[in-house]
Short mmCIF file of C-alpha atoms in Angstrom, two decimals:
data_model
loop_
_atom_site.label_atom_id
_atom_site.label_comp_id
_atom_site.label_asym_id
_atom_site.label_seq_id
_atom_site.Cartn_x
_atom_site.Cartn_y
_atom_site.Cartn_z
CA MET K 269 114.98 61.45 23.61
CA SER K 270 117.81 64.01 23.44
CA ALA K 271 120.59 64.39 26.01
CA ALA K 272 119.08 67.67 27.19
CA GLN K 273 115.70 66.01 27.72
CA ASN K 274 117.38 63.19 29.65
CA ILE K 275 119.13 65.67 31.91
CA GLY K 276 115.87 67.57 32.43
CA LEU K 277 114.00 64.38 33.30
CA LYS K 278 116.69 63.30 35.76
CA THR K 279 116.64 66.74 37.37
CA ARG K 280 112.85 66.63 37.80
CA LEU K 281 113.01 63.11 39.24
CA ARG K 282 115.74 64.17 41.66
CA ARG K 283 113.68 67.15 42.81
CA SER K 284 110.57 65.00 43.21
CA LEU K 285 112.55 62.48 45.26
CA ARG K 286 113.77 65.24 47.57
CA ARG K 287 110.28 66.71 47.96
CA ASP K 288 108.49 63.40 48.46
CA PRO K 289 110.75 60.35 48.89
CA GLY K 290 107.77 58.17 49.81
CA LEU K 291 106.34 58.66 46.33
CA PHE K 292 109.08 56.39 45.00
CA PHE K 293 110.16 53.94 47.68
CA MET K 294 106.79 53.21 49.35
CA PRO K 295 105.19 51.51 46.30
CA VAL K 296 108.32 49.34 46.08
CA LEU K 297 108.19 48.55 49.81
CA LEU K 298 104.49 47.66 49.57
CA ILE K 299 105.10 45.34 46.61
CA ILE K 300 107.92 43.64 48.51
CA SER K 301 105.69 43.31 51.59
CA LEU K 302 102.87 41.79 49.53
CA ALA K 303 105.33 39.41 47.85
CA ILE K 304 106.55 38.26 51.27
CA THR K 305 102.95 37.77 52.42
CA VAL K 306 102.11 35.68 49.35
CA ALA K 307 105.30 33.65 49.80
CA ILE K 308 104.42 32.97 53.44
CA HIS K 309 100.75 32.35 52.67
CA PRO K 310 100.41 31.01 49.08
CA GLN K 311 96.64 30.71 49.55
CA PHE K 312 96.37 34.52 49.69
CA SER K 313 92.94 35.22 48.23
CA ASP K 314 90.48 37.98 47.50
CA PHE K 315 89.17 37.54 51.04
CA ASP K 316 92.65 38.23 52.44
CA LEU K 317 92.92 41.35 50.29
CA GLN K 318 89.57 42.56 51.61
CA SER K 319 90.71 41.92 55.18
CA LEU K 320 93.92 43.85 54.53
CA ALA K 321 92.04 46.80 53.04
CA MET K 322 89.54 46.88 55.91
CA GLY K 323 92.30 46.67 58.50
CA ALA K 324 94.39 49.39 56.88
CA LEU K 325 91.51 51.79 56.13
CA PRO K 326 91.29 53.59 59.52
CA LEU K 327 95.08 53.66 59.89
CA ALA K 328 95.48 55.15 56.41
CA PHE K 329 93.12 57.99 57.30
CA ALA K 330 94.94 58.51 60.61
CA ALA K 331 98.19 58.74 58.65
CA ALA K 332 96.60 61.24 56.24
CA ALA K 333 95.37 63.34 59.17
CA GLN K 334 98.83 63.38 60.73
CA ALA K 335 100.64 64.00 57.44
CA VAL K 336 98.84 67.30 56.77
CA VAL K 337 99.95 68.72 60.12
CA VAL K 338 103.48 67.31 60.02
CA ILE K 339 104.06 68.73 56.53
CA SER K 340 103.17 72.15 57.95
CA GLY K 341 105.77 71.73 60.68
CA GLY K 342 103.44 70.64 63.50
CA ILE K 343 102.15 67.46 65.07
CA ASP K 344 98.71 66.29 66.22
CA LEU K 345 98.49 63.82 69.09
CA SER K 346 94.70 64.05 69.31
CA ILE K 347 93.98 62.21 66.06
CA GLY K 348 93.07 58.90 67.70
CA SER K 349 90.67 60.61 70.10
CA ALA K 350 89.06 62.58 67.27
CA MET K 351 88.60 59.32 65.37
CA ALA K 352 87.01 57.77 68.45
CA VAL K 353 84.54 60.66 68.73
CA ALA K 354 83.53 60.24 65.08
CA ASN K 355 83.31 56.47 65.54
CA VAL K 356 81.03 56.55 68.60
CA LEU K 357 78.93 59.39 67.19
CA ALA K 358 78.29 57.33 64.07
CA ALA K 359 77.54 54.11 65.93
CA SER K 360 75.22 55.86 68.39
CA ALA K 361 73.32 57.99 65.88
CA MET K 362 73.09 55.45 63.06
CA GLU K 363 72.03 52.42 65.08
CA LYS K 364 68.35 52.84 64.19
CA ALA K 365 68.77 55.10 61.18
CA SER K 366 67.98 54.30 57.55
CA PHE K 367 70.72 54.34 54.93
CA PRO K 368 69.82 57.83 53.59
CA GLN K 369 69.70 59.12 57.16
CA SER K 370 73.09 57.55 57.89
CA LEU K 371 74.61 59.38 54.91
CA PHE K 372 73.24 62.67 56.21
CA LEU K 373 74.64 61.86 59.66
CA ALA K 374 78.01 61.01 58.10
CA VAL K 375 78.20 64.49 56.56
CA ALA K 376 77.35 66.01 59.95
CA ILE K 377 80.11 63.95 61.58
CA LEU K 378 82.61 65.12 58.97
CA ILE K 379 81.70 68.70 59.84
CA ALA K 380 82.11 67.86 63.53
CA GLY K 381 85.55 66.41 62.78
CA ALA K 382 86.60 69.59 60.99
CA ALA K 383 85.29 71.56 63.99
CA ILE K 384 87.42 69.44 66.34
CA GLY K 385 90.43 70.21 64.17
CA ALA K 386 89.53 73.90 64.21
CA LEU K 387 89.40 73.91 68.01
CA ASN K 388 92.78 72.17 68.13
CA GLY K 389 94.18 74.79 65.79
CA LEU K 390 92.81 77.62 67.90
CA ILE K 391 94.30 76.12 71.06
CA VAL K 392 97.72 75.79 69.43
CA ILE K 393 97.69 79.27 67.89
CA VAL K 394 96.07 81.30 70.67
CA SER K 395 97.82 79.64 73.62
CA ARG K 396 101.19 79.39 71.80
CA ILE K 397 101.72 76.15 73.65
CA PRO K 398 103.88 73.66 71.69
CA ASP K 399 101.80 71.47 69.38
CA VAL K 400 102.80 68.31 71.24
CA VAL K 401 101.50 69.58 74.59
CA ALA K 402 98.39 71.28 73.20
CA THR K 403 97.19 68.34 71.11
CA LEU K 404 98.10 65.78 73.78
CA THR K 405 95.88 67.73 76.19
CA SER K 406 93.04 68.08 73.70
CA GLY K 407 93.41 64.37 72.97
CA PHE K 408 92.55 63.59 76.57
CA ILE K 409 89.54 65.91 76.31
CA TRP K 410 88.20 64.32 73.12
CA GLY K 411 88.87 60.88 74.54
CA GLY K 412 86.68 61.79 77.50
CA VAL K 413 83.98 63.08 75.15
CA ALA K 414 84.01 59.73 73.33
CA LEU K 415 83.50 57.90 76.63
CA VAL K 416 80.62 60.21 77.55
CA ILE K 417 78.90 59.54 74.22
CA LEU K 418 79.36 55.77 74.42
CA GLU K 419 80.57 54.27 77.68
CA LYS K 420 81.39 50.85 76.23
CA PRO K 421 81.59 49.28 72.75
CA GLY K 422 78.20 49.12 71.09
CA GLY K 423 75.84 50.81 68.68
CA GLY K 424 75.71 50.02 65.00
CA ALA K 425 74.81 51.25 61.53
CA PRO K 426 72.64 50.16 58.58
CA GLN K 427 74.10 47.27 56.60
CA GLU K 428 74.18 49.40 53.44
CA PHE K 429 76.42 51.87 55.25
CA LEU K 430 78.69 49.11 56.54
CA ASN K 431 78.97 47.74 53.00
CA LEU K 432 80.71 50.96 51.96
CA GLY K 433 83.72 49.72 53.89
CA THR K 434 83.28 45.95 53.79
CA GLY K 435 81.83 45.16 50.38
CA THR K 436 83.43 44.91 46.94
CA LEU K 437 83.08 46.76 43.64
CA PHE K 438 82.60 44.90 40.32
CA THR K 439 84.83 42.02 41.44
CA THR K 440 85.82 40.49 44.76
CA TRP K 441 89.39 41.69 44.10
CA ILE K 442 88.38 45.36 44.40
CA PRO K 443 87.41 46.00 48.05
CA ASN K 444 85.14 48.97 48.73
CA ALA K 445 87.59 50.01 51.45
CA LEU K 446 90.26 50.65 48.79
CA VAL K 447 87.82 52.60 46.64
CA LEU K 448 86.64 54.66 49.61
CA LEU K 449 90.23 55.42 50.61
CA ALA K 450 91.26 56.45 47.10
CA VAL K 451 88.19 58.64 46.57
CA ALA K 452 88.31 60.33 49.99
CA VAL K 453 92.04 61.03 50.05
CA GLY K 454 92.07 62.05 46.39
CA ALA K 455 89.06 64.35 46.74
CA ILE K 456 90.55 66.14 49.75
CA TRP K 457 94.31 66.07 49.19
CA ILE K 458 94.76 66.55 45.43
CA PRO K 459 92.87 69.89 45.25
CA LEU K 460 94.53 71.00 48.50
CA ARG K 461 98.03 70.07 47.31
CA ARG K 462 97.58 72.03 44.08
CA SER K 463 96.05 75.07 45.75
CA LYS K 464 97.76 78.15 47.14
CA LEU K 465 97.02 76.86 50.63
CA GLY K 466 98.80 73.60 49.84
CA LEU K 467 101.92 75.47 48.78
CA GLN K 468 101.72 77.51 51.98
CA LEU K 469 101.54 74.34 54.09
CA TYR K 470 104.85 73.21 52.61
CA ALA K 471 106.30 76.70 52.88
CA ILE K 472 105.71 77.09 56.62
CA GLY K 473 106.94 73.56 57.18
CA SER K 474 110.17 74.20 55.29
CA ASP K 475 111.02 77.60 56.77
CA ARG K 476 108.44 79.47 58.80
CA ILE K 477 110.41 82.73 58.88
CA ALA K 478 111.02 82.73 55.13
CA ALA K 479 107.34 81.94 54.53
CA PHE K 480 106.30 84.86 56.74
CA ARG K 481 108.61 87.21 54.85
CA SER K 482 107.03 85.98 51.61
CA GLY K 483 103.62 87.08 52.82
CA VAL K 484 102.24 83.75 54.06
CA ASN K 485 99.78 84.07 56.94
CA ILE K 486 101.40 81.58 59.31
CA ASN K 487 98.58 81.26 61.85
CA ARG K 488 95.87 80.92 59.22
CA THR K 489 97.83 78.21 57.42
CA ARG K 490 98.53 76.28 60.64
CA PHE K 491 94.85 76.58 61.53
CA ALA K 492 93.86 75.16 58.13
CA ALA K 493 96.24 72.22 58.63
CA TYR K 494 94.45 71.25 61.84
CA VAL K 495 91.03 71.64 60.21
CA PHE K 496 92.02 69.19 57.46
CA SER K 497 93.54 66.90 60.07
CA GLY K 498 90.22 66.87 61.92
CA LEU K 499 88.39 66.16 58.66
CA PHE K 500 90.63 63.18 57.84
CA SER K 501 90.26 61.95 61.43
CA ALA K 502 86.48 62.03 61.10
CA VAL K 503 86.64 60.05 57.85
CA GLY K 504 88.87 57.57 59.68
CA GLY K 505 86.33 57.29 62.49
CA LEU K 506 83.57 56.61 59.99
CA GLY K 507 85.82 54.03 58.33
CA LEU K 508 86.28 52.40 61.72
CA THR K 509 82.50 52.20 62.10
CA MET K 510 82.13 50.70 58.62
CA THR K 511 84.77 48.02 59.13
CA THR K 512 83.89 47.02 62.71
CA GLY K 513 80.14 47.64 62.71
CA ILE K 514 80.21 49.21 66.19
CA GLY K 515 81.50 52.18 68.13
CA ALA K 516 84.39 51.74 70.56
CA PRO K 517 85.39 54.77 72.67
CA LEU K 518 88.92 53.49 73.27
CA ALA K 519 89.60 52.25 69.74
CA GLY K 520 91.33 55.47 68.74
CA VAL K 521 94.22 55.02 71.18
CA TYR K 522 96.05 52.77 68.72
CA TYR K 523 95.77 55.14 65.78
CA THR K 524 97.54 58.20 67.18
CA LEU K 525 101.04 56.73 67.36
CA SER K 526 100.48 54.20 64.57
CA GLY K 527 99.38 57.03 62.29
CA LEU K 528 102.54 58.93 63.19
CA ALA K 529 104.57 55.80 62.47
CA ALA K 530 102.97 55.52 59.02
CA VAL K 531 103.84 59.16 58.35
CA VAL K 532 107.51 58.57 59.21
CA VAL K 533 107.72 55.31 57.26
CA GLY K 534 105.92 57.02 54.37
CA GLY K 535 108.72 59.52 53.91
CA VAL K 536 107.25 62.66 55.49
CA SER K 537 109.93 64.66 57.30
CA LEU K 538 109.11 65.28 60.97
CA ALA K 539 110.83 68.64 60.52
CA GLY K 540 108.08 69.59 58.05
CA GLY K 541 108.02 70.82 54.49
CA ARG K 542 108.76 67.51 52.80
CA GLY K 543 106.67 64.48 51.91
CA GLY K 544 103.23 63.80 50.53
CA MET K 545 100.12 61.71 51.03
CA LEU K 546 100.76 58.58 48.98
CA GLY K 547 103.71 57.46 51.11
CA PRO K 548 101.89 57.52 54.48
CA VAL K 549 98.78 55.86 53.01
CA LEU K 550 100.81 53.01 51.51
CA ALA K 551 102.82 52.78 54.73
CA ALA K 552 99.55 52.07 56.56
CA PHE K 553 99.17 48.93 54.43
CA VAL K 554 102.77 47.87 55.07
CA LEU K 555 102.33 48.30 58.83
CA THR K 556 99.05 46.36 58.68
CA LEU K 557 100.75 43.51 56.83
CA ILE K 558 103.42 43.04 59.51
CA PRO K 559 101.17 41.50 62.22
CA THR K 560 99.31 39.58 59.49
CA ASP K 561 102.55 37.94 58.33
CA LEU K 562 103.48 37.13 61.92
CA ILE K 563 100.15 35.36 62.40
CA PHE K 564 100.79 33.30 59.25
CA LEU K 565 104.21 32.39 60.71
CA ASN K 566 102.63 31.45 64.08
CA ILE K 567 104.55 34.24 65.81
CA ASP K 568 102.99 36.48 68.45
CA PRO K 569 101.57 39.43 66.44
CA ASN K 570 102.50 41.76 69.31
CA PHE K 571 106.09 41.30 68.15
CA GLY K 572 105.01 43.42 65.20
CA GLN K 573 105.48 46.52 67.34
CA VAL K 574 109.17 45.65 67.66
CA ILE K 575 109.45 45.35 63.88
CA GLN K 576 107.54 48.61 63.35
CA GLY K 577 109.79 50.43 65.80
CA THR K 578 112.92 49.02 64.17
CA LEU K 579 111.64 50.00 60.72
CA ILE K 580 110.98 53.56 61.89
CA VAL K 581 114.45 53.88 63.46
CA VAL K 582 116.14 52.61 60.29
CA ILE K 583 114.13 54.94 58.02
CA VAL K 584 114.75 57.97 60.25
CA MET K 585 118.49 57.19 60.38
CA VAL K 586 118.72 56.71 56.62
CA GLY K 587 116.71 59.88 56.04
CA GLY K 588 118.99 61.81 58.39
CA PHE K 589 122.08 60.47 56.64
CA VAL K 590 120.72 61.43 53.21
CA GLU K 591 119.85 64.91 54.49
CA MET K 592 123.36 65.37 55.91
CA GLU K 593 124.91 64.28 52.62
CA ARG K 594 122.67 66.67 50.67
CA HIS K 595 123.67 69.63 52.85
CA ARG K 596 127.33 68.62 52.64
CA LYS K 597 127.17 68.81 48.86
#
């Protein structure tokens, strides 16, 4: 490889790191986290991997839902409630359904999730209320809807449907939850990221005024971000049904802030315009491993929230320092 090619490669890597830092450091952090888990628990088996994948599945989709909006310069605090609506809808409607019927219902729930995102987008755009206030309010509304649909945990789904999130593929070391996550995120995000709309999401997140002057329809792009957020939230709600086997109207409360935490840890800038999808998804696994490791160490798993918070503070501080240094240069 020539010197010019080396310089070109380094330049591309540097640009990629600036655009999506999580693409590089999150795989390393996940490997380190898994190594720590195996060191703490040498008997780590295929069953433990399945448990990890099942536990991280809903959180990974919550992170994906949040990442789309944050990249566009917004925030969505209704994700957990939207997941709860999808979860209780699935558990209520599928309890006595056949497997083919449950697949049809799943598609309908995905459409409902996108509709929830569309309503959130309309509220934000039409009312011009800050995203935080608008989505926090809509989160309360969707949380109430979930309680109306299913007052307490219950319902169910056909075993074949549950196996989509709890079974394995080919070998016990390939959990279906991992396959489902890779297929769903890849099928939605990769085409979006490479499309004109994907570029516009990053553009309005980086500099809304400059994007407007370049001909980007700001409101339409923000609206699309919330639609995709609602779609990812619905997939997360279905994943919650698959992994738990029931509907729980209050289960989504955990995923709103935890999803946001995964986005931050995964290298997506809260200012918008920077980051990707791989980082937040892998961060969901890292955050899921923390309480697991604490259990293996006979430490109260609730202490995991302290570790998560500390990790977020450190990453935000380091990211801020790097950003300051970049602007200084």
